Amino acid sequence: MVMGALDKYVDGSKRDEALRWKERYEKANKLADEGKFDEAVILCQQNLDWSLKTLGTKHNCTVSDQEALAQAFYSVKNFEEARKLDLAALTTRILVEGTDPPSKELLEVQLNLAQDYVGLKKYKEAAKIYEDVYKGYKDNDIQALKIAYDLAACWHHLRDYAKSRDLNQLVLEQRIKLGASEEQIAQSREALKQNLKRIEAVGKKEEAAEKKKAEEEAEKKEKKEKASLARKPEHEGKAAEKSESETKTTAKMKATEGEKTETKAADQRKANEAAEKKRLEEVEARALERERLAKETRFRERAEKSSAALKARMEEVEADRAISREFAKASREWGVEQKPIRWKMVDPHAPSSPIPIPMINVEKPQQKRWSAPKSDVNFLGGPSPGIPSSNNQSISRPRARSQDARDTTEKIQFRHISRSDIFSQLGSVQAGSSSSEVGDKSLPMPGSWVPSKPAQEGQSQFGTAPPRRQNKTPENSKKEPDQKAPSPALKPEQAFKSTPDLSRSQSLNNRKEKEAVPARAKSVSVTPVEKRAKSLETEQSTGEQHYSQLFDAKGGKNDDDSTFAARSWFRALELETQKLLLPLRRSNGKRVKIAILDTGVDLSHPDFKEDQSASRMNRRIKPPEDFLDVGGKAHDTCGHGTHGVGLLRKVAPEADIYVARVAKDFDGILDPEVVAKAIDRACSTGKCSEGKQNWNVDIITMSFGLYQISPIVRTAIRHALARPVLVFAAASNNGTRRDIAFPASMTGVFCINSASGDGGRSSFNPELKPDKTFSIIGENVRSTWTTHGNGDLHRLMSGTSVATPIAAAVAALVLEYVLQNDPESFLIKHLDEFKEYDGMSKIFSLMSKHRDGYKNIVPWEVLTAVGARRSITGRIEWEMKGFEGQ
């Protein structure tokens, strides 16, 4: 059943054009009959252009024009163009008319297409079309036999001579039976003759090939036998040598059996020694832990003792003040006027100071102790109490000039401090007749004389001095550093605030002598003393330049606790995370690229010698680039950049590191244009405007900050985030005095805060923001330092600039783990999501522990050798797919 028919309708408005089409069609057929095929091609092409434009592809005229033009091209032997047109016509007829049953026109187009393939010598395609058409004929009529003849010819060209012979034999018999023309019968006989000739030739060729192959095999066998006979003596000699060798080997094995036993015993001893060494290490580790706990206990006990001693001293001072108030009250009730002396009574309502009276020692350092001679003159310069005066006036006591008037048993020790400091701690007191008064009311010093109540009968009319309080001398007292005394003109409250806690200062000094803190390296660009004042005035006038832009809080502490915590952190990273990644690393695998923008790097450092001695392609630290000095070598004379590069090598040893020098030293001012240029170089591909190759990194780390937003730096960072590239920046080291610096405050940038080795927050972190809560170890971290300093090749440093490269290196470890997976895995397919802020922040949150409001990053919470790799990959995939809590 025919699906449909080609459209044969032509609009009456186009009648004239249709008539012209018909004229061209008839003229083209006439020219083809005359053999003028080139002219016929032109006319057929014109007709086809008109029909396609006017009637469409499914019109009968269009298909007819395609077939006519294909026939014209075939006549001029342009078989390829003919094939295209016949294929287009065949496709249209199949689409419109269908193939069940095929129309006569469809069969004609198929045969024309087969002839095109024959002309192109593509006999395989032609044979397929002929075979399909031949199978469509139910009866072997003349037309079917013609198709079968052409099919046999294609098979003959394809060298399937037997198949072609059988079909030609069938065609010859049917043509004779149907009474075909002599010409057709002769064609079949000739084709059959050619088939038989080819089959005979092939048979002879195959027979000759088999004969030759048999001869070659016989010759090869003969040669093999001759060679075997020739090698027979050699084989016999080798067999004898082998037998002798086996005999010797057996004897040697018997001789060395004892040695193997000894070796096995030695290996057993080594294993036992290794086990014993491991046991001793564990015992030592437990001993160190017990020592650490004992030390913490001692510190806590000392703190409790200090607190108790301070409380006791406060109670003693309060008791002395109570006694003074009692004596003042008694003197007022007595009402004795002592004209020779002018001294102030104790005011019970005077403000009392909460600070205890410091222990006083008049002995200066490097002086021998001395004792004042006893004197019968009392503290105020008169006769001792109880001795009557020569007249009836009140006995005055002259002021003692020094400590000579005191008994040697009552001598107190005192630290070297100014008298105004003592007065400021006591409140307001009269500093002597020659000094100015701080206030109208004063408190008596311990040991000074205060009149008592009026004497009763039988008692002396003079008061008695209150008992002295014996001051306790602190053990192992150290010399205090000089401190600036507050002005005597300050009010008592101001003087109290300006005076440091003396007991705390003393404990700090004791710790300073026991634990020497390394001094911070001086910058190579330090200005002379004469210019320093001017530069400071300029910086203070600008306001924003007062704070350092390279975020190092200070040198690290060398105490056992801080060192142990930092060392334990890196030890855990090595034993768990690095141990997981080590077997996965491939020598030819893709490496993560990190760019560090800092003060450059000192490549002459011994820790970088092995890396720099490798070939240029295998170096992890790539040639640095100087963005400050054109043509410079980006050499670090400050140490800040070298410290950061050392941390990147320590945490992510397989990452490629690109160093950009954008700062000179600690005192230098950052140029935003220089920083933006370095960021563009780091994140871009291809070559820059200067012809240099860009870095195309995965991570950028910046251990500095600006206190004002720079539009040019912001644009460069947005360009980097769109790549995508992970950007890390230090928060700042100014505590709550300043907000988070730029660019750490920028959306999409990882703001890294600092933490101690055990995860506690650092005191110099800025105020916590809700979306800027990531922290990592940044205190007391040891790393490489520039060789142009005081000889120290490594330094302990603390600061958010120390934490930032560590966090960037942890992100590199995450990317490195992702890159080691199968190319068809989920992690590789979503690699770009790991290089975006949202993706990496999910992984950081997964490996974080919450403390003090921060998310403290602990890499081995996820990347650990303890768990199975499949479990680690599953956790990461689960987090990246967003199934949190579902």
Tab-separated table of C-alpha atoms in Angstrom, residues 254-649:
chain	number	residue	atom	x	y	z
A	254	LYS	CA	74.221	-27.395	52.288
A	255	ALA	CA	77.222	-25.241	53.138
A	256	THR	CA	75.135	-22.062	53.447
A	257	GLU	CA	72.288	-23.677	55.387
A	258	GLY	CA	73.959	-22.669	58.642
A	259	GLU	CA	74.386	-19.105	57.358
A	260	LYS	CA	70.669	-18.904	56.571
A	261	THR	CA	69.875	-20.057	60.064
A	262	GLU	CA	72.145	-17.378	61.468
A	263	THR	CA	70.598	-14.770	59.168
A	264	LYS	CA	67.124	-15.777	60.290
A	265	ALA	CA	68.208	-15.503	63.899
A	266	ALA	CA	69.703	-12.069	63.171
A	267	ASP	CA	66.462	-10.950	61.506
A	268	GLN	CA	64.538	-12.169	64.513
A	269	ARG	CA	66.852	-10.194	66.785
A	270	LYS	CA	66.345	-7.090	64.646
A	271	ALA	CA	62.583	-7.558	64.783
A	272	ASN	CA	62.768	-7.930	68.549
A	273	GLU	CA	64.938	-4.807	68.781
A	274	ALA	CA	62.485	-2.883	66.591
A	275	ALA	CA	59.589	-4.022	68.770
A	276	GLU	CA	61.520	-3.038	71.881
A	277	LYS	CA	62.361	0.341	70.337
A	278	LYS	CA	58.716	0.909	69.510
A	279	ARG	CA	57.729	-0.063	73.037
A	280	LEU	CA	60.325	2.347	74.479
A	281	GLU	CA	59.026	5.119	72.191
A	282	GLU	CA	55.515	4.488	73.451
A	283	VAL	CA	56.790	4.515	77.037
A	284	GLU	CA	58.639	7.773	76.331
A	285	ALA	CA	55.526	9.257	74.743
A	286	ARG	CA	53.478	8.296	77.799
A	287	ALA	CA	56.188	9.751	80.043
A	288	LEU	CA	56.141	12.999	78.049
A	289	GLU	CA	52.364	13.100	78.356
A	290	ARG	CA	52.579	12.518	82.092
A	291	GLU	CA	55.240	15.228	82.334
A	292	ARG	CA	53.025	17.597	80.387
A	293	LEU	CA	50.075	16.855	82.661
A	294	ALA	CA	52.314	17.272	85.722
A	295	LYS	CA	53.545	20.586	84.372
A	296	GLU	CA	49.970	21.747	83.840
A	297	THR	CA	49.199	20.683	87.415
A	298	ARG	CA	52.206	22.631	88.707
A	299	PHE	CA	51.157	25.693	86.759
A	300	ARG	CA	47.639	25.409	88.129
A	301	GLU	CA	48.923	24.954	91.706
A	302	ARG	CA	51.237	27.960	91.347
A	303	ALA	CA	48.349	30.013	90.051
A	304	GLU	CA	46.189	28.944	92.997
A	305	LYS	CA	49.011	29.715	95.442
A	306	SER	CA	49.552	33.125	93.862
A	307	SER	CA	45.837	33.822	94.108
A	308	ALA	CA	45.784	32.751	97.751
A	309	ALA	CA	48.869	34.853	98.556
A	310	LEU	CA	47.320	37.857	96.851
A	311	LYS	CA	44.134	37.369	98.824
A	312	ALA	CA	46.134	37.114	102.053
A	313	ARG	CA	48.053	40.295	101.270
A	314	MET	CA	44.802	42.093	100.542
A	315	GLU	CA	43.419	40.937	103.881
A	316	GLU	CA	46.591	42.156	105.653
A	317	VAL	CA	46.387	45.540	103.955
A	318	GLU	CA	42.735	45.822	104.920
A	319	ALA	CA	43.648	44.935	108.500
A	320	ASP	CA	46.346	47.647	108.536
A	321	ARG	CA	43.846	50.151	107.235
A	322	ALA	CA	41.356	49.147	109.912
A	323	ILE	CA	44.046	49.715	112.583
A	324	SER	CA	44.887	53.092	111.024
A	325	ARG	CA	41.255	54.090	111.103
A	326	GLU	CA	41.001	53.088	114.760
A	327	PHE	CA	44.054	55.225	115.661
A	328	ALA	CA	42.668	58.139	113.664
A	329	LYS	CA	39.404	57.849	115.520
A	330	ALA	CA	41.247	57.720	118.847
A	331	SER	CA	43.316	60.820	117.997
A	332	ARG	CA	40.190	62.777	117.139
A	333	GLU	CA	38.620	61.777	120.442
A	334	TRP	CA	41.854	62.717	122.262
A	335	GLY	CA	42.025	66.127	120.495
A	336	VAL	CA	45.688	66.788	121.335
A	337	GLU	CA	47.214	69.640	119.358
A	338	GLN	CA	50.802	69.055	118.388
A	339	LYS	CA	52.066	72.362	117.120
A	340	PRO	CA	55.746	71.447	116.615
A	341	ILE	CA	54.734	68.982	113.914
A	342	ARG	CA	52.154	69.176	111.148
A	343	TRP	CA	50.901	65.780	110.097
A	344	LYS	CA	47.554	64.618	108.826
A	345	MET	CA	45.225	62.293	110.613
A	346	VAL	CA	43.834	59.159	108.981
A	347	ASP	CA	40.491	59.767	107.354
A	348	PRO	CA	38.313	56.708	107.776
A	349	HIS	CA	36.267	57.812	104.771
A	350	ALA	CA	39.300	58.148	102.443
A	351	PRO	CA	39.118	55.966	99.346
A	352	SER	CA	41.071	52.762	99.783
A	353	SER	CA	43.133	51.245	96.980
A	354	PRO	CA	42.571	47.562	96.119
A	355	ILE	CA	46.234	47.172	95.157
A	356	PRO	CA	48.405	45.688	97.942
A	357	ILE	CA	51.446	47.581	99.202
A	358	PRO	CA	54.488	46.218	97.317
A	359	MET	CA	57.387	44.718	99.203
A	360	ILE	CA	60.163	47.279	99.453
A	361	ASN	CA	63.893	46.655	99.387
A	362	VAL	CA	66.170	49.672	99.503
A	363	GLU	CA	69.113	47.489	98.580
A	364	LYS	CA	70.042	48.293	94.995
A	365	PRO	CA	71.294	45.585	92.627
A	366	GLN	CA	74.997	44.692	92.926
A	367	GLN	CA	75.243	46.312	96.388
A	368	LYS	CA	76.005	44.653	99.691
A	369	ARG	CA	73.376	44.618	102.327
A	370	TRP	CA	73.818	46.995	105.176
A	371	SER	CA	72.095	47.535	108.490
A	372	ALA	CA	71.195	50.902	109.918
A	373	PRO	CA	72.498	51.565	113.457
A	374	LYS	CA	69.987	51.557	116.177
A	375	SER	CA	68.868	54.937	117.415
A	376	ASP	CA	66.923	56.109	120.374
A	377	VAL	CA	65.304	58.754	118.197
A	378	ASN	CA	61.826	57.809	117.170
A	379	PHE	CA	60.367	57.995	113.665
A	380	LEU	CA	59.229	61.637	113.970
A	381	GLY	CA	62.564	62.976	115.322
A	382	GLY	CA	61.759	63.413	119.071
A	383	PRO	CA	62.512	61.335	122.141
A	384	SER	CA	61.041	57.932	122.348
A	385	PRO	CA	57.454	57.665	123.441
A	386	GLY	CA	57.093	57.641	127.191
A	387	ILE	CA	60.070	60.027	127.875
A	388	PRO	CA	58.857	63.386	129.296
A	389	SER	CA	59.866	66.581	127.604
A	390	SER	CA	61.849	69.364	129.232
A	391	ASN	CA	58.852	71.620	128.953
A	392	ASN	CA	55.156	70.972	129.203
A	393	GLN	CA	54.603	71.142	125.489
A	394	SER	CA	53.812	68.179	123.402
A	395	ILE	CA	56.787	66.192	122.414
A	396	SER	CA	57.452	66.324	118.672
A	397	ARG	CA	59.040	63.554	116.730
A	398	PRO	CA	61.437	64.653	113.993
A	399	ARG	CA	61.136	62.864	110.597
A	400	ALA	CA	63.585	60.059	110.054
A	401	ARG	CA	66.000	60.811	107.250
A	402	SER	CA	66.262	57.222	106.034
A	403	GLN	CA	65.834	53.709	107.220
A	404	ASP	CA	68.524	54.258	109.865
A	405	ALA	CA	65.888	54.818	112.529
A	406	ARG	CA	64.472	51.319	111.996
A	407	ASP	CA	65.643	48.190	113.652
A	408	THR	CA	67.539	45.778	111.414
A	409	THR	CA	64.955	43.111	112.162
A	410	GLU	CA	62.265	45.360	110.778
A	411	LYS	CA	64.052	46.136	107.525
A	412	ILE	CA	61.779	45.581	104.486
A	413	GLN	CA	62.855	44.734	100.984
A	414	PHE	CA	61.681	46.794	98.120
A	415	ARG	CA	61.856	46.687	94.347
A	416	HIS	CA	63.258	49.642	92.494
A	417	ILE	CA	60.148	51.745	91.785
A	418	SER	CA	59.401	55.433	92.103
A	419	ARG	CA	57.771	56.829	95.191
A	420	SER	CA	54.889	58.191	93.135
A	421	ASP	CA	54.072	54.608	92.048
A	422	ILE	CA	53.764	53.598	95.705
A	423	PHE	CA	51.555	56.570	96.470
A	424	SER	CA	49.381	55.926	93.415
A	425	GLN	CA	48.787	52.359	94.611
A	426	LEU	CA	47.915	53.475	98.138
A	427	GLY	CA	45.545	56.185	96.970
A	428	SER	CA	46.619	59.758	97.700
A	429	VAL	CA	49.311	60.400	100.290
A	430	GLN	CA	51.609	63.174	101.371
A	431	ALA	CA	55.067	62.468	99.936
A	432	GLY	CA	56.936	64.555	102.542
A	433	SER	CA	57.322	68.165	103.534
A	434	SER	CA	59.417	68.971	100.484
A	435	SER	CA	57.161	67.225	97.934
A	436	SER	CA	53.810	68.413	96.602
A	437	GLU	CA	50.639	66.948	98.025
A	438	VAL	CA	48.698	64.566	95.843
A	439	GLY	CA	45.496	64.915	97.850
A	440	ASP	CA	44.113	66.396	101.014
A	441	LYS	CA	43.704	63.039	102.689
A	442	SER	CA	46.503	60.570	103.264
A	443	LEU	CA	47.009	57.057	104.561
A	444	PRO	CA	49.781	56.236	107.024
A	445	MET	CA	52.579	53.997	105.897
A	446	PRO	CA	52.887	50.740	107.775
A	447	GLY	CA	55.006	51.360	110.853
A	448	SER	CA	54.271	55.112	111.158
A	449	TRP	CA	53.189	56.496	114.560
A	450	VAL	CA	49.543	57.376	115.156
A	451	PRO	CA	48.337	58.858	118.482
A	452	SER	CA	46.034	56.724	120.547
A	453	LYS	CA	43.237	57.557	122.983
A	454	PRO	CA	43.896	59.970	125.913
A	455	ALA	CA	45.955	58.306	128.617
A	456	GLN	CA	44.275	57.096	131.785
A	457	GLU	CA	45.764	57.419	135.209
A	458	GLY	CA	49.003	55.609	135.605
A	459	GLN	CA	49.597	55.588	131.900
A	460	SER	CA	51.821	57.692	129.685
A	461	GLN	CA	50.200	60.639	128.040
A	462	PHE	CA	51.841	59.749	124.769
A	463	GLY	CA	50.466	57.266	122.296
A	464	THR	CA	52.290	54.119	121.255
A	465	ALA	CA	53.245	53.135	117.724
A	466	PRO	CA	51.192	50.364	116.198
A	467	PRO	CA	52.926	47.038	115.766
A	468	ARG	CA	54.736	46.629	112.503
A	469	ARG	CA	53.666	43.980	110.023
A	470	GLN	CA	56.590	41.800	109.029
A	471	ASN	CA	56.781	41.894	105.209
A	472	LYS	CA	57.425	38.602	103.525
A	473	THR	CA	60.425	38.568	101.204
A	474	PRO	CA	59.599	36.814	97.890
A	475	GLU	CA	61.907	34.021	96.994
A	476	ASN	CA	64.052	34.255	93.906
A	477	SER	CA	62.977	37.845	93.262
A	478	LYS	CA	64.186	39.178	89.903
A	479	LYS	CA	65.086	42.627	88.814
A	480	GLU	CA	62.142	44.319	87.131
A	481	PRO	CA	62.588	46.125	83.818
A	482	ASP	CA	62.424	49.872	84.037
A	483	GLN	CA	58.921	51.205	83.865
A	484	LYS	CA	57.849	54.736	83.317
A	485	ALA	CA	56.446	56.258	86.497
A	486	PRO	CA	53.103	57.986	86.245
A	487	SER	CA	52.956	61.687	86.812
A	488	PRO	CA	52.367	62.777	90.460
A	489	ALA	CA	49.741	65.180	89.215
A	490	LEU	CA	47.464	62.316	88.183
A	491	LYS	CA	44.384	61.594	90.190
A	492	PRO	CA	44.455	58.439	92.308
A	493	GLU	CA	42.191	56.563	89.878
A	494	GLN	CA	44.394	57.467	86.906
A	495	ALA	CA	47.546	56.595	88.780
A	496	PHE	CA	46.066	53.253	89.711
A	497	LYS	CA	45.171	52.456	86.096
A	498	SER	CA	48.622	53.412	84.818
A	499	THR	CA	50.467	51.173	87.265
A	500	PRO	CA	50.948	47.560	86.148
A	501	ASP	CA	50.267	44.559	88.335
A	502	LEU	CA	53.614	44.125	90.096
A	503	SER	CA	53.220	40.485	91.023
A	504	ARG	CA	52.249	39.638	87.456
A	505	SER	CA	55.190	41.594	86.065
A	506	GLN	CA	57.524	39.707	88.334
A	507	SER	CA	56.180	36.324	87.156
A	508	LEU	CA	56.483	37.413	83.553
A	509	ASN	CA	60.070	38.471	84.092
A	510	ASN	CA	60.849	35.101	85.656
A	511	ARG	CA	59.443	33.431	82.570
A	512	LYS	CA	61.440	35.705	80.280
A	513	GLU	CA	64.672	34.610	81.898
A	514	LYS	CA	63.755	30.920	81.593
A	515	GLU	CA	62.273	31.082	78.093
A	516	ALA	CA	64.154	33.274	75.684
A	517	VAL	CA	61.770	34.546	73.015
A	518	PRO	CA	63.476	34.978	69.639
A	519	ALA	CA	63.511	38.579	68.520
A	520	ARG	CA	61.752	39.523	65.331
A	521	ALA	CA	64.044	40.002	62.361
A	522	LYS	CA	64.636	43.586	61.347
A	523	SER	CA	63.457	44.557	57.911
A	524	VAL	CA	66.147	45.246	55.347
A	525	SER	CA	64.401	48.477	54.438
A	526	VAL	CA	64.473	49.984	57.934
A	527	THR	CA	64.871	53.750	57.709
A	528	PRO	CA	67.581	55.587	59.714
A	529	VAL	CA	66.719	57.027	63.103
A	530	GLU	CA	66.664	60.589	61.771
A	531	LYS	CA	64.146	59.646	59.073
A	532	ARG	CA	62.075	57.348	61.253
A	533	ALA	CA	60.346	60.173	63.117
A	534	LYS	CA	59.287	61.819	59.869
A	535	SER	CA	58.017	58.542	58.439
A	536	LEU	CA	56.057	57.827	61.613
A	537	GLU	CA	54.473	61.256	61.486
A	538	THR	CA	53.507	60.635	57.849
A	539	GLU	CA	52.073	57.223	58.652
A	540	GLN	CA	50.077	58.500	61.580
A	541	SER	CA	48.739	61.340	59.495
A	542	THR	CA	47.402	58.929	56.880
A	543	GLY	CA	45.681	56.828	59.512
A	544	GLU	CA	45.361	53.664	57.507
A	545	GLN	CA	49.135	53.088	57.242
A	546	HIS	CA	49.631	52.773	60.975
A	547	TYR	CA	49.019	49.022	60.898
A	548	SER	CA	51.342	46.514	59.257
A	549	GLN	CA	49.977	45.042	56.031
A	550	LEU	CA	51.967	41.786	56.374
A	551	PHE	CA	50.081	39.893	59.050
A	552	ASP	CA	52.687	38.417	61.425
A	553	ALA	CA	51.666	38.957	65.033
A	554	LYS	CA	55.025	38.091	66.569
A	555	GLY	CA	57.667	35.450	66.802
A	556	GLY	CA	56.575	32.079	68.130
A	557	LYS	CA	56.957	31.054	71.766
A	558	ASN	CA	59.616	28.486	72.534
A	559	ASP	CA	57.870	26.981	75.558
A	560	ASP	CA	57.310	23.244	75.735
A	561	ASP	CA	53.492	23.320	75.567
A	562	SER	CA	53.221	25.496	72.443
A	563	THR	CA	56.028	23.648	70.683
A	564	PHE	CA	54.523	20.268	71.578
A	565	ALA	CA	51.049	21.275	70.289
A	566	ALA	CA	52.344	22.598	66.948
A	567	ARG	CA	54.664	19.647	66.456
A	568	SER	CA	51.837	17.203	67.266
A	569	TRP	CA	49.603	18.878	64.663
A	570	PHE	CA	52.116	18.397	61.839
A	571	ARG	CA	52.968	14.907	63.075
A	572	ALA	CA	49.292	13.889	62.828
A	573	LEU	CA	49.124	15.410	59.325
A	574	GLU	CA	52.106	13.299	58.255
A	575	LEU	CA	50.927	10.028	59.846
A	576	GLU	CA	47.325	10.213	58.616
A	577	THR	CA	46.786	12.550	55.645
A	578	GLN	CA	50.185	12.248	53.929
A	579	LYS	CA	50.177	8.501	54.512
A	580	LEU	CA	46.824	8.288	52.692
A	581	LEU	CA	47.996	10.321	49.672
A	582	LEU	CA	51.505	8.838	49.313
A	583	PRO	CA	50.479	5.561	47.566
A	584	LEU	CA	48.034	7.432	45.297
A	585	ARG	CA	50.575	9.864	43.880
A	586	ARG	CA	51.700	9.257	40.311
A	587	SER	CA	54.887	10.595	38.781
A	588	ASN	CA	53.102	11.706	35.597
A	589	GLY	CA	49.844	12.779	37.212
A	590	LYS	CA	48.408	16.282	37.084
A	591	ARG	CA	49.675	18.463	39.932
A	592	VAL	CA	47.838	21.209	41.806
A	593	LYS	CA	49.160	24.747	41.202
A	594	ILE	CA	49.408	27.308	44.035
A	595	ALA	CA	50.374	30.970	43.681
A	596	ILE	CA	51.705	32.782	46.772
A	597	LEU	CA	51.780	36.590	46.724
A	598	ASP	CA	54.320	37.760	49.303
A	599	THR	CA	57.864	39.138	49.718
A	600	GLY	CA	59.409	36.591	47.338
A	601	VAL	CA	61.458	33.522	48.244
A	602	ASP	CA	65.050	32.702	49.132
A	603	LEU	CA	65.821	29.776	46.795
A	604	SER	CA	69.322	29.429	48.267
A	605	HIS	CA	67.829	27.973	51.451
A	606	PRO	CA	69.147	24.427	52.177
A	607	ASP	CA	65.583	23.055	52.466
A	608	PHE	CA	64.954	24.004	48.813
A	609	LYS	CA	68.271	22.622	47.496
A	610	GLU	CA	66.947	19.185	46.546
A	611	ASP	CA	63.942	20.631	44.745
A	612	GLN	CA	65.989	23.202	42.816
A	613	SER	CA	68.576	20.587	41.792
A	614	ALA	CA	65.913	18.658	39.832
A	615	SER	CA	65.109	19.299	36.181
A	616	ARG	CA	63.112	22.424	35.356
A	617	MET	CA	59.957	20.437	34.656
A	618	ASN	CA	60.166	18.461	37.924
A	619	ARG	CA	60.805	21.417	40.255
A	620	ARG	CA	57.954	22.102	42.613
A	621	ILE	CA	58.993	25.742	43.251
A	622	LYS	CA	58.796	27.386	39.847
A	623	PRO	CA	60.992	30.395	38.916
A	624	PRO	CA	59.631	33.331	40.976
A	625	GLU	CA	58.581	36.605	39.385
A	626	ASP	CA	59.204	40.091	40.755
A	627	PHE	CA	56.268	42.462	40.268
A	628	LEU	CA	57.934	45.274	42.257
A	629	ASP	CA	61.282	45.641	40.498
A	630	VAL	CA	61.290	45.128	36.719
A	631	GLY	CA	63.929	42.552	35.914
A	632	GLY	CA	64.338	41.556	39.570
A	633	LYS	CA	64.772	37.991	40.764
A	634	ALA	CA	62.075	38.146	43.505
A	635	HIS	CA	64.686	37.326	46.154
A	636	ASP	CA	63.301	37.483	49.697
A	637	THR	CA	65.419	39.481	52.135
A	638	CYS	CA	62.614	39.819	54.684
A	639	GLY	CA	61.803	36.178	55.488
A	640	HIS	CA	58.010	36.490	55.400
A	641	GLY	CA	57.594	34.954	51.932
A	642	THR	CA	60.209	32.240	52.508
A	643	HIS	CA	58.331	31.207	55.669
A	644	GLY	CA	55.082	30.855	53.676
A	645	VAL	CA	56.717	28.893	50.819
A	646	GLY	CA	58.247	26.530	53.366
A	647	LEU	CA	54.803	25.855	54.836
A	648	LEU	CA	53.352	25.116	51.383
A	649	ARG	CA	56.165	22.629	50.727
